[in-house]
PDB file of C-alpha atoms in Angstrom:
ATOM      1  CA  GLU A   1     123.447  -2.610 -26.577  1.00 72.00           C
ATOM      2  CA  ILE A   2     125.157  -4.929 -23.851  1.00 76.00           C
ATOM      3  CA  GLU A   3     126.294  -1.812 -22.179  1.00 80.00           C
ATOM      4  CA  ASN A   4     122.195  -0.210 -22.158  1.00 81.00           C
ATOM      5  CA  LEU A   5     121.017  -3.649 -20.239  1.00 75.00           C
ATOM      6  CA  LEU A   6     123.789  -3.059 -17.891  1.00 76.00           C
ATOM      7  CA  THR A   7     122.833   0.473 -17.427  1.00 80.00           C
ATOM      8  CA  LEU A   8     119.368  -1.304 -17.515  1.00 75.00           C
ATOM      9  CA  LEU A   9     119.987  -3.286 -14.467  1.00 72.00           C
ATOM     10  CA  GLN A  10     122.007  -1.433 -12.144  1.00 75.00           C
ATOM     11  CA  SER A  11     119.696   1.316 -12.273  1.00 73.00           C
ATOM     12  CA  ILE A  12     117.104  -1.257 -11.229  1.00 70.00           C
ATOM     13  CA  ILE A  13     118.886  -2.921  -8.035  1.00 70.00           C
ATOM     14  CA  SER A  14     119.724   0.574  -6.974  1.00 67.00           C
ATOM     15  CA  THR A  15     116.127   1.524  -6.925  1.00 65.00           C
ATOM     16  CA  LYS A  16     114.986  -2.034  -5.773  1.00 54.00           C
ATOM     17  CA  THR A  17     113.980  -1.035  -1.911  1.00 53.00           C
ATOM     18  CA  PRO A  18     114.903  -2.687   0.772  1.00 50.00           C
ATOM     19  CA  PRO A  19     113.043  -5.903   2.267  1.00 51.00           C
ATOM     20  CA  LYS A  20     111.396  -5.045   5.532  1.00 51.00           C
ATOM     21  CA  PRO A  21     112.741  -5.991   8.559  1.00 57.00           C
ATOM     22  CA  LYS A  22     111.534  -9.432  10.669  1.00 75.00           C
ATOM     23  CA  ILE A  23     109.659  -7.979  13.442  1.00 78.00           C
ATOM     24  CA  THR A  24     108.334  -9.954  16.142  1.00 80.00           C
ATOM     25  CA  ARG A  25     104.505 -10.704  17.247  1.00 84.00           C
ATOM     26  CA  SER A  26     104.646  -9.392  20.138  1.00 82.00           C
ATOM     27  CA  GLN A  27     106.732  -6.259  18.126  1.00 86.00           C
ATOM     28  CA  LEU A  28     103.285  -5.696  16.234  1.00 90.00           C
ATOM     29  CA  LEU A  29     101.548  -6.753  19.269  1.00 89.00           C
ATOM     30  CA  GLU A  30     103.297  -3.587  20.885  1.00 91.00           C
ATOM     31  CA  LYS A  31     103.429  -1.657  17.921  1.00 93.00           C
ATOM     32  CA  ILE A  32      98.903  -2.354  17.761  1.00 94.00           C
ATOM     33  CA  LYS A  33      98.671  -1.440  21.372  1.00 95.00           C
ATOM     34  CA  GLU A  34     100.495   2.274  21.277  1.00 95.00           C
ATOM     35  CA  LYS A  35      98.533   3.243  18.458  1.00 94.00           C
ATOM     36  CA  GLU A  36      95.842   2.612  20.174  1.00 95.00           C
ATOM     37  CA  ILE A  37      96.943   4.433  22.921  1.00 95.00           C
ATOM     38  CA  GLU A  38      97.273   7.795  20.640  1.00 95.00           C
ATOM     39  CA  ILE A  39      93.753   7.671  19.664  1.00 94.00           C
ATOM     40  CA  GLN A  40      92.483   7.268  22.923  1.00 95.00           C
ATOM     41  CA  LYS A  41      94.981  10.534  22.916  1.00 96.00           C
ATOM     42  CA  ALA A  42      93.731  11.980  20.223  1.00 95.00           C
ATOM     43  CA  LEU A  43      90.162  11.009  20.960  1.00 95.00           C
ATOM     44  CA  MET A  44      90.352  12.939  24.628  1.00 95.00           C
ATOM     45  CA  ASN A  45      91.544  15.951  22.387  1.00 95.00           C
ATOM     46  CA  LYS A  46      88.888  16.178  20.292  1.00 95.00           C
ATOM     47  CA  LYS A  47      91.618  15.129  17.360  1.00 94.00           C
ATOM     48  CA  TYR A  48      89.289  13.797  15.493  1.00 93.00           C
ATOM     49  CA  LYS A  49      91.290  13.983  11.896  1.00 94.00           C
ATOM     50  CA  GLU A  50      93.863  12.481  13.812  1.00 93.00           C
ATOM     51  CA  CYS A  51      92.466   8.986  14.871  1.00 93.00           C
ATOM     52  CA  ASP A  52      91.857   8.646  11.163  1.00 92.00           C
ATOM     53  CA  ILE A  53      94.187   8.670  10.619  1.00 93.00           C
ATOM     54  CA  LEU A  54      96.117   6.338  13.132  1.00 93.00           C
ATOM     55  CA  ASN A  55      93.311   4.105  12.846  1.00 91.00           C
ATOM     56  CA  ALA A  56      94.688   3.276   9.254  1.00 93.00           C
ATOM     57  CA  GLU A  57      97.973   3.089  10.378  1.00 93.00           C
ATOM     58  CA  ILE A  58      96.879   0.206  12.823  1.00 93.00           C
ATOM     59  CA  GLU A  59      94.443  -1.701  10.198  1.00 92.00           C
ATOM     60  CA  PRO A  60      97.832  -2.975   8.304  1.00 92.00           C
ATOM     61  CA  LEU A  61      99.167  -3.843  11.355  1.00 92.00           C
ATOM     62  CA  LYS A  62      96.404  -5.783  12.449  1.00 91.00           C
ATOM     63  CA  GLN A  63      96.489  -7.753   8.964  1.00 90.00           C
ATOM     64  CA  GLN A  64      99.783  -8.140   9.409  1.00 89.00           C
ATOM     65  CA  LEU A  65      99.538 -10.058  12.622  1.00 88.00           C
ATOM     66  CA  GLU A  66      96.854 -11.923  11.713  1.00 86.00           C
ATOM     67  CA  SER A  67      99.538 -13.747   9.635  1.00 85.00           C
ATOM     68  CA  MET A  68     101.475 -14.721  11.954  1.00 87.00           C
ATOM     69  CA  PRO A  69     100.269 -17.561  13.515  1.00 88.00           C
ATOM     70  CA  THR A  70     100.953 -18.328  17.373  1.00 88.00           C
ATOM     71  CA  SER A  71     102.930 -21.535  18.587  1.00 90.00           C
ATOM     72  CA  ALA A  72      98.951 -22.873  19.919  1.00 91.00           C
ATOM     73  CA  MET A  73      97.910 -22.498  16.540  1.00 92.00           C
ATOM     74  CA  LEU A  74     100.994 -24.076  14.712  1.00 93.00           C
ATOM     75  CA  LEU A  75     101.039 -27.221  17.329  1.00 94.00           C
ATOM     76  CA  ASN A  76      96.831 -27.499  16.504  1.00 95.00           C
ATOM     77  CA  GLU A  77      98.172 -27.124  12.220  1.00 95.00           C
ATOM     78  CA  ILE A  78     100.374 -29.537  13.463  1.00 96.00           C
ATOM     79  CA  LYS A  79      98.149 -31.864  14.788  1.00 97.00           C
ATOM     80  CA  ILE A  80      95.161 -31.965  12.569  1.00 96.00           C
ATOM     81  CA  LEU A  81      98.159 -32.824   9.652  1.00 95.00           C
ATOM     82  CA  GLU A  82      99.391 -36.188  11.759  1.00 96.00           C
ATOM     83  CA  THR A  83      95.611 -37.341  12.408  1.00 96.00           C
ATOM     84  CA  GLU A  84      95.571 -36.844   8.570  1.00 95.00           C
ATOM     85  CA  LEU A  85      98.458 -38.483   7.644  1.00 95.00           C
ATOM     86  CA  GLN A  86      97.504 -41.651   9.997  1.00 95.00           C
ATOM     87  CA  GLN A  87      94.532 -41.838   8.960  1.00 95.00           C
ATOM     88  CA  LEU A  88      95.595 -42.020   5.028  1.00 94.00           C
ATOM     89  CA  ILE A  89      98.103 -45.016   6.127  1.00 94.00           C
ATOM     90  CA  LEU A  90      95.593 -46.808   7.341  1.00 95.00           C
ATOM     91  CA  ALA A  91      93.886 -46.507   4.769  1.00 94.00           C
ATOM     92  CA  LYS A  92      96.595 -47.405   2.220  1.00 93.00           C
ATOM     93  CA  ASN A  93      96.625 -43.757   0.373  1.00 91.00           C
ATOM     94  CA  TYR A  94      99.760 -43.985   0.447  1.00 92.00           C
ATOM     95  CA  SER A  95     100.234 -41.772  -2.761  1.00 92.00           C
ATOM     96  CA  GLN A  96      99.316 -38.602  -0.574  1.00 91.00           C
ATOM     97  CA  CYS A  97     101.444 -39.155   2.485  1.00 93.00           C
ATOM     98  CA  ASP A  98     104.696 -37.711   0.774  1.00 93.00           C
ATOM     99  CA  GLU A  99     102.619 -34.051   0.288  1.00 94.00           C
ATOM    100  CA  ILE A 100     101.183 -34.252   3.679  1.00 94.00           C
ATOM    101  CA  ASP A 101     104.159 -35.462   5.761  1.00 94.00           C
ATOM    102  CA  GLN A 102     106.010 -32.803   3.663  1.00 94.00           C
ATOM    103  CA  GLU A 103     103.387 -30.054   5.085  1.00 95.00           C
ATOM    104  CA  LEU A 104     104.284 -31.646   8.470  1.00 96.00           C
ATOM    105  CA  SER A 105     108.046 -30.948   7.927  1.00 95.00           C
ATOM    106  CA  GLU A 106     107.833 -27.268   7.254  1.00 94.00           C
ATOM    107  CA  LEU A 107     104.984 -26.643   9.973  1.00 94.00           C
ATOM    108  CA  LYS A 108     107.210 -28.390  12.355  1.00 95.00           C
ATOM    109  CA  ILE A 109     110.153 -26.452  11.571  1.00 94.00           C
ATOM    110  CA  LYS A 110     107.966 -22.710  11.666  1.00 91.00           C
ATOM    111  CA  TYR A 111     106.961 -24.138  15.341  1.00 93.00           C
ATOM    112  CA  GLN A 112     110.344 -23.994  16.557  1.00 92.00           C
ATOM    113  CA  GLU A 113     110.735 -20.794  15.340  1.00 88.00           C
ATOM    114  CA  VAL A 114     107.801 -18.958  16.851  1.00 88.00           C
ATOM    115  CA  LEU A 115     108.098 -20.825  20.213  1.00 88.00           C
ATOM    116  CA  ASP A 116     111.908 -19.753  20.592  1.00 87.00           C
ATOM    117  CA  GLU A 117     110.698 -16.173  19.499  1.00 83.00           C
ATOM    118  CA  GLU A 118     107.551 -16.595  22.347  1.00 82.00           C
ATOM    119  CA  LYS A 119     109.937 -17.631  24.656  1.00 83.00           C
ATOM    120  CA  GLU A 120     112.477 -14.861  23.771  1.00 79.00           C
ATOM    121  CA  THR A 121     109.380 -12.858  24.323  1.00 73.00           C
ATOM    122  CA  ILE A 122     108.682 -13.768  27.606  1.00 71.00           C
ATOM    123  CA  SER A 123     112.251 -14.055  29.014  1.00 69.00           C
ATOM    124  CA  THR A 124     112.730 -10.539  28.077  1.00 64.00           C
ATOM    125  CA  LYS A 125     109.790  -9.335  29.370  1.00 62.00           C
ATOM    126  CA  GLU A 126     110.777 -11.448  33.154  1.00 66.00           C
ATOM    127  CA  SER A 127     113.977  -9.836  33.177  1.00 63.00           C
ATOM    128  CA  LEU A 128     112.518  -5.934  32.382  1.00 61.00           C
ATOM    129  CA  GLN A 129     110.257  -6.624  35.473  1.00 63.00           C
ATOM    130  CA  SER A 130     112.691  -8.232  37.924  1.00 58.00           C
ATOM    131  CA  PRO A 131     113.856  -6.264  40.344  1.00 53.00           C
ATOM    132  CA  LYS A 132     117.290  -4.475  39.711  1.00 54.00           C
ATOM    133  CA  LYS A 133     120.575  -6.008  42.350  1.00 53.00           C
ATOM    134  CA  VAL A 134     122.190  -3.462  44.123  1.00 49.00           C
ATOM    135  CA  LEU A 135     126.000  -3.723  44.516  1.00 54.00           C
ATOM    136  CA  ASN A 136     127.456  -2.429  47.724  1.00 48.00           C
TER     137      ASN A 136
END
């Protein structure tokens, strides 16, 4: 019985799909842009079915993009929660402060991650756009 259970577990583990690689917001925007260009090309060639297929590929990407906040969005949320926390403290509703403080801590970590990612994207774009130095 244990051997059957082990075999079952091994088969489940081996068929488990690997996690999707983490994609950045800028990579996602680039994929969407590429698909939109493909749609424009298909439209110019009157390949309408291909447009439908490409559009169906864009929709999940757009939904995924909506779930990926920018640093500005996160900073706004942080400011709102900080204000809420201050109001709770002033009103002496201390019992709710722990939950808000925990949310703030998590948001600040996420904010820093997103900000670092955005800075990396900007520096990568700048390095790609800067002219190459020619060695003599």
